[in-house]
Amino acid sequence: MTETLHDDETLGSFVGGAVAVVLLCTPTSSAALPAIGRLQSNTSQCSYVDTSGTNHRCNQLQLDRKTDTVMRLRFLGEANSNGATHSLTFVTVAADQRLPVDCEQGHCRLNGRSWTGPVMGAAEALMNQLGLAEGLPKAWSARGSCTIDQQRISCKASASNGSELMAEASLKP
């Protein structure tokens, strides 16, 4: 058996080098991190058609910037008088263009540019008044597009289950 001895100077050099590597690999500014977050807005003249072909009124819209190229658009409305909420969600992936929302410290705002992006997936969910899912959410791959400008947001897509999904909302000023 061979025993290796380390003097304090060698050990100190090793630890110092390891700390330097960790510091060099750690982002030091928020510019290195993707700008993610949420824009939540009340809506007017909002409606969507779910996979069953049922037309729903909605009163709220959430735009979630998940990465620099992925955004989720969720249209939310009352499902019944018990305070349950039904939602229809579209997921867009736009690798070749800038997303229409700018985010800082988790809060987002529309950046004023009109935008159209491809829909890659869609989902439906029902939540009770506490925000807990009732049953399993349903999700499908989908093809279509979402369009956003300062006053109006609309999405239309064909889900892999054969359903035609659509949603549109006017944003309140």
mmCIF file of C-alpha atoms in Angstrom:
data_model
loop_
_atom_site.group_PDB
_atom_site.id
_atom_site.type_symbol
_atom_site.label_atom_id
_atom_site.label_comp_id
_atom_site.label_asym_id
_atom_site.label_seq_id
_atom_site.Cartn_x
_atom_site.Cartn_y
_atom_site.Cartn_z
ATOM 1 C CA MET A 1 0.000 0.000 0.000
ATOM 2 C CA THR A 2 1.372 3.398 -0.967
ATOM 3 C CA GLU A 3 0.651 6.364 1.223
ATOM 4 C CA THR A 4 0.550 9.832 -0.319
ATOM 5 C CA LEU A 5 1.293 12.811 1.838
ATOM 6 C CA HIS A 6 0.135 16.327 0.930
ATOM 7 C CA ASP A 7 1.746 19.319 2.429
ATOM 8 C CA ASP A 8 -0.358 22.374 3.232
ATOM 9 C CA GLU A 9 1.043 24.334 0.279
ATOM 10 C CA THR A 10 0.011 21.668 -2.304
ATOM 11 C CA LEU A 11 -3.445 21.285 -0.763
ATOM 12 C CA GLY A 12 -3.902 25.067 -0.664
ATOM 13 C CA SER A 13 -2.993 25.334 -4.359
ATOM 14 C CA PHE A 14 -5.492 22.617 -5.260
ATOM 15 C CA VAL A 15 -8.345 24.213 -3.285
ATOM 16 C CA GLY A 16 -7.521 27.661 -4.679
ATOM 17 C CA GLY A 17 -7.590 26.283 -8.235
ATOM 18 C CA ALA A 18 -10.926 24.539 -7.648
ATOM 19 C CA VAL A 19 -12.472 27.750 -6.308
ATOM 20 C CA ALA A 20 -11.197 29.655 -9.361
ATOM 21 C CA VAL A 21 -12.803 27.106 -11.718
ATOM 22 C CA VAL A 22 -16.150 27.363 -9.894
ATOM 23 C CA LEU A 23 -16.059 31.166 -10.025
ATOM 24 C CA LEU A 24 -15.205 31.186 -13.730
ATOM 25 C CA CYS A 25 -18.079 28.815 -14.518
ATOM 26 C CA THR A 26 -20.708 30.672 -12.459
ATOM 27 C CA PRO A 27 -22.733 33.358 -14.271
ATOM 28 C CA THR A 28 -22.039 36.749 -12.716
ATOM 29 C CA SER A 29 -24.747 38.789 -14.414
ATOM 30 C CA SER A 30 -28.419 38.336 -15.145
ATOM 31 C CA ALA A 31 -27.654 38.878 -18.866
ATOM 32 C CA ALA A 32 -26.208 35.341 -18.988
ATOM 33 C CA LEU A 33 -29.500 33.840 -17.784
ATOM 34 C CA PRO A 34 -32.528 33.452 -20.092
ATOM 35 C CA ALA A 35 -35.186 36.113 -19.541
ATOM 36 C CA ILE A 36 -38.121 34.019 -18.299
ATOM 37 C CA GLY A 37 -41.319 35.052 -16.569
ATOM 38 C CA ARG A 38 -45.051 35.676 -16.869
ATOM 39 C CA LEU A 39 -47.384 38.328 -18.177
ATOM 40 C CA GLN A 40 -50.868 37.908 -16.730
ATOM 41 C CA SER A 41 -53.701 40.074 -17.991
ATOM 42 C CA ASN A 42 -57.452 40.361 -17.690
ATOM 43 C CA THR A 43 -59.168 40.201 -21.055
ATOM 44 C CA SER A 44 -62.221 41.505 -22.823
ATOM 45 C CA GLN A 45 -63.997 39.737 -25.667
ATOM 46 C CA CYS A 46 -62.194 36.494 -24.897
ATOM 47 C CA SER A 47 -63.298 33.038 -26.028
ATOM 48 C CA TYR A 48 -61.892 29.669 -27.020
ATOM 49 C CA VAL A 49 -63.030 26.376 -28.507
ATOM 50 C CA ASP A 50 -61.761 23.220 -26.778
ATOM 51 C CA THR A 51 -61.223 19.702 -28.133
ATOM 52 C CA SER A 52 -64.878 18.763 -27.667
ATOM 53 C CA GLY A 53 -65.902 21.706 -29.862
ATOM 54 C CA THR A 54 -67.380 23.553 -26.881
ATOM 55 C CA ASN A 55 -67.120 27.339 -26.927
ATOM 56 C CA HIS A 56 -65.895 28.875 -23.629
ATOM 57 C CA ARG A 57 -65.740 32.466 -22.474
ATOM 58 C CA CYS A 58 -62.475 33.447 -20.837
ATOM 59 C CA ASN A 59 -61.492 36.332 -18.613
ATOM 60 C CA GLN A 60 -57.759 35.963 -18.154
ATOM 61 C CA LEU A 61 -54.673 35.334 -20.249
ATOM 62 C CA GLN A 62 -51.233 34.162 -19.144
ATOM 63 C CA LEU A 63 -48.169 34.465 -21.385
ATOM 64 C CA ASP A 64 -45.269 32.485 -19.940
ATOM 65 C CA ARG A 65 -41.829 32.905 -21.462
ATOM 66 C CA LYS A 66 -40.213 29.557 -20.657
ATOM 67 C CA THR A 67 -36.908 30.057 -22.513
ATOM 68 C CA ASP A 68 -35.559 32.417 -25.161
ATOM 69 C CA THR A 69 -37.551 30.478 -27.789
ATOM 70 C CA VAL A 70 -40.495 28.813 -25.971
ATOM 71 C CA MET A 71 -43.675 30.581 -24.884
ATOM 72 C CA ARG A 72 -46.915 29.258 -23.386
ATOM 73 C CA LEU A 73 -50.222 31.074 -23.993
ATOM 74 C CA ARG A 74 -52.972 30.066 -21.568
ATOM 75 C CA PHE A 75 -56.588 31.218 -21.894
ATOM 76 C CA LEU A 76 -58.526 30.845 -18.607
ATOM 77 C CA GLY A 77 -62.256 30.991 -17.906
ATOM 78 C CA GLU A 78 -64.814 29.879 -15.351
ATOM 79 C CA ALA A 79 -65.889 26.257 -15.766
ATOM 80 C CA ASN A 80 -68.902 26.382 -13.451
ATOM 81 C CA SER A 81 -70.511 28.359 -10.641
ATOM 82 C CA ASN A 82 -68.394 26.562 -8.006
ATOM 83 C CA GLY A 83 -65.324 28.640 -8.908
ATOM 84 C CA ALA A 84 -63.619 25.978 -11.011
ATOM 85 C CA THR A 85 -61.423 27.177 -13.885
ATOM 86 C CA HIS A 86 -61.017 25.642 -17.333
ATOM 87 C CA SER A 87 -57.981 26.471 -19.460
ATOM 88 C CA LEU A 88 -56.781 25.992 -23.011
ATOM 89 C CA THR A 89 -53.031 26.298 -23.519
ATOM 90 C CA PHE A 90 -50.928 26.670 -26.663
ATOM 91 C CA VAL A 91 -47.150 26.153 -26.673
ATOM 92 C CA THR A 92 -45.083 27.966 -29.281
ATOM 93 C CA VAL A 93 -41.458 27.347 -30.205
ATOM 94 C CA ALA A 94 -39.887 30.084 -32.306
ATOM 95 C CA ALA A 95 -36.163 29.435 -32.667
ATOM 96 C CA ASP A 96 -35.693 31.816 -35.591
ATOM 97 C CA GLN A 97 -37.361 34.950 -34.192
ATOM 98 C CA ARG A 98 -37.528 37.124 -31.094
ATOM 99 C CA LEU A 99 -40.456 36.465 -28.743
ATOM 100 C CA PRO A 100 -43.026 39.283 -28.327
ATOM 101 C CA VAL A 101 -42.510 39.576 -24.551
ATOM 102 C CA ASP A 102 -39.569 40.983 -22.632
ATOM 103 C CA CYS A 103 -39.047 39.726 -19.084
ATOM 104 C CA GLU A 104 -37.065 40.951 -16.132
ATOM 105 C CA GLN A 105 -36.988 39.318 -12.694
ATOM 106 C CA GLY A 106 -39.951 37.086 -13.598
ATOM 107 C CA HIS A 107 -42.260 39.895 -14.771
ATOM 108 C CA CYS A 108 -42.990 40.281 -18.487
ATOM 109 C CA ARG A 109 -44.499 42.898 -20.771
ATOM 110 C CA LEU A 110 -45.362 42.950 -24.456
ATOM 111 C CA ASN A 111 -42.528 44.558 -26.383
ATOM 112 C CA GLY A 112 -44.791 46.322 -28.902
ATOM 113 C CA ARG A 113 -43.928 44.240 -31.957
ATOM 114 C CA SER A 114 -46.496 42.217 -33.854
ATOM 115 C CA TRP A 115 -45.563 38.541 -33.856
ATOM 116 C CA THR A 116 -46.721 35.236 -35.320
ATOM 117 C CA GLY A 117 -45.220 31.990 -34.033
ATOM 118 C CA PRO A 118 -45.754 28.282 -34.678
ATOM 119 C CA VAL A 119 -47.809 26.182 -32.249
ATOM 120 C CA MET A 120 -46.143 22.883 -31.318
ATOM 121 C CA GLY A 121 -48.501 21.659 -28.598
ATOM 122 C CA ALA A 122 -51.817 22.271 -26.871
ATOM 123 C CA ALA A 123 -53.382 21.284 -23.551
ATOM 124 C CA GLU A 124 -56.624 21.506 -21.577
ATOM 125 C CA ALA A 125 -57.059 21.432 -17.825
ATOM 126 C CA LEU A 126 -59.774 21.852 -15.218
ATOM 127 C CA MET A 127 -58.846 23.281 -11.793
ATOM 128 C CA ASN A 128 -61.014 23.625 -8.712
ATOM 129 C CA GLN A 129 -61.424 26.884 -6.774
ATOM 130 C CA LEU A 130 -58.157 26.169 -4.922
ATOM 131 C CA GLY A 131 -56.225 25.863 -8.199
ATOM 132 C CA LEU A 132 -55.792 22.092 -7.892
ATOM 133 C CA ALA A 133 -56.255 19.934 -10.994
ATOM 134 C CA GLU A 134 -59.510 18.036 -11.262
ATOM 135 C CA GLY A 135 -58.700 14.909 -13.220
ATOM 136 C CA LEU A 136 -55.720 14.562 -15.495
ATOM 137 C CA PRO A 137 -54.832 17.445 -17.805
ATOM 138 C CA LYS A 138 -54.941 16.516 -21.493
ATOM 139 C CA ALA A 139 -52.125 17.436 -23.883
ATOM 140 C CA TRP A 140 -51.449 16.875 -27.582
ATOM 141 C CA SER A 141 -48.885 17.774 -30.168
ATOM 142 C CA ALA A 142 -50.428 20.398 -32.432
ATOM 143 C CA ARG A 143 -49.758 22.425 -35.559
ATOM 144 C CA GLY A 144 -50.918 25.973 -36.068
ATOM 145 C CA SER A 145 -49.948 29.499 -35.087
ATOM 146 C CA CYS A 146 -50.481 32.232 -32.528
ATOM 147 C CA THR A 147 -50.509 35.929 -33.390
ATOM 148 C CA ILE A 148 -49.831 38.689 -30.889
ATOM 149 C CA ASP A 149 -50.017 42.465 -31.115
ATOM 150 C CA GLN A 150 -50.517 45.120 -28.452
ATOM 151 C CA GLN A 151 -54.324 44.732 -28.264
ATOM 152 C CA ARG A 152 -55.177 41.241 -29.537
ATOM 153 C CA ILE A 153 -53.938 37.677 -29.140
ATOM 154 C CA SER A 154 -55.222 34.735 -31.161
ATOM 155 C CA CYS A 155 -54.229 31.105 -31.639
ATOM 156 C CA LYS A 156 -55.484 28.413 -33.994
ATOM 157 C CA ALA A 157 -54.188 24.855 -34.199
ATOM 158 C CA SER A 158 -55.022 21.300 -35.218
ATOM 159 C CA ALA A 159 -54.324 18.873 -32.378
ATOM 160 C CA SER A 160 -52.945 15.387 -33.037
ATOM 161 C CA ASN A 161 -56.267 13.927 -31.824
ATOM 162 C CA GLY A 162 -58.027 15.605 -34.797
ATOM 163 C CA SER A 163 -59.556 18.495 -32.838
ATOM 164 C CA GLU A 164 -59.519 22.045 -34.139
ATOM 165 C CA LEU A 165 -58.584 24.443 -31.343
ATOM 166 C CA MET A 166 -58.872 28.214 -31.391
ATOM 167 C CA ALA A 167 -58.753 31.097 -28.948
ATOM 168 C CA GLU A 168 -58.772 34.869 -29.144
ATOM 169 C CA ALA A 169 -58.706 37.677 -26.640
ATOM 170 C CA SER A 170 -58.571 41.439 -26.562
ATOM 171 C CA LEU A 171 -56.328 42.788 -23.823
ATOM 172 C CA LYS A 172 -57.697 45.359 -21.395
ATOM 173 C CA PRO A 173 -55.743 48.624 -21.442
#
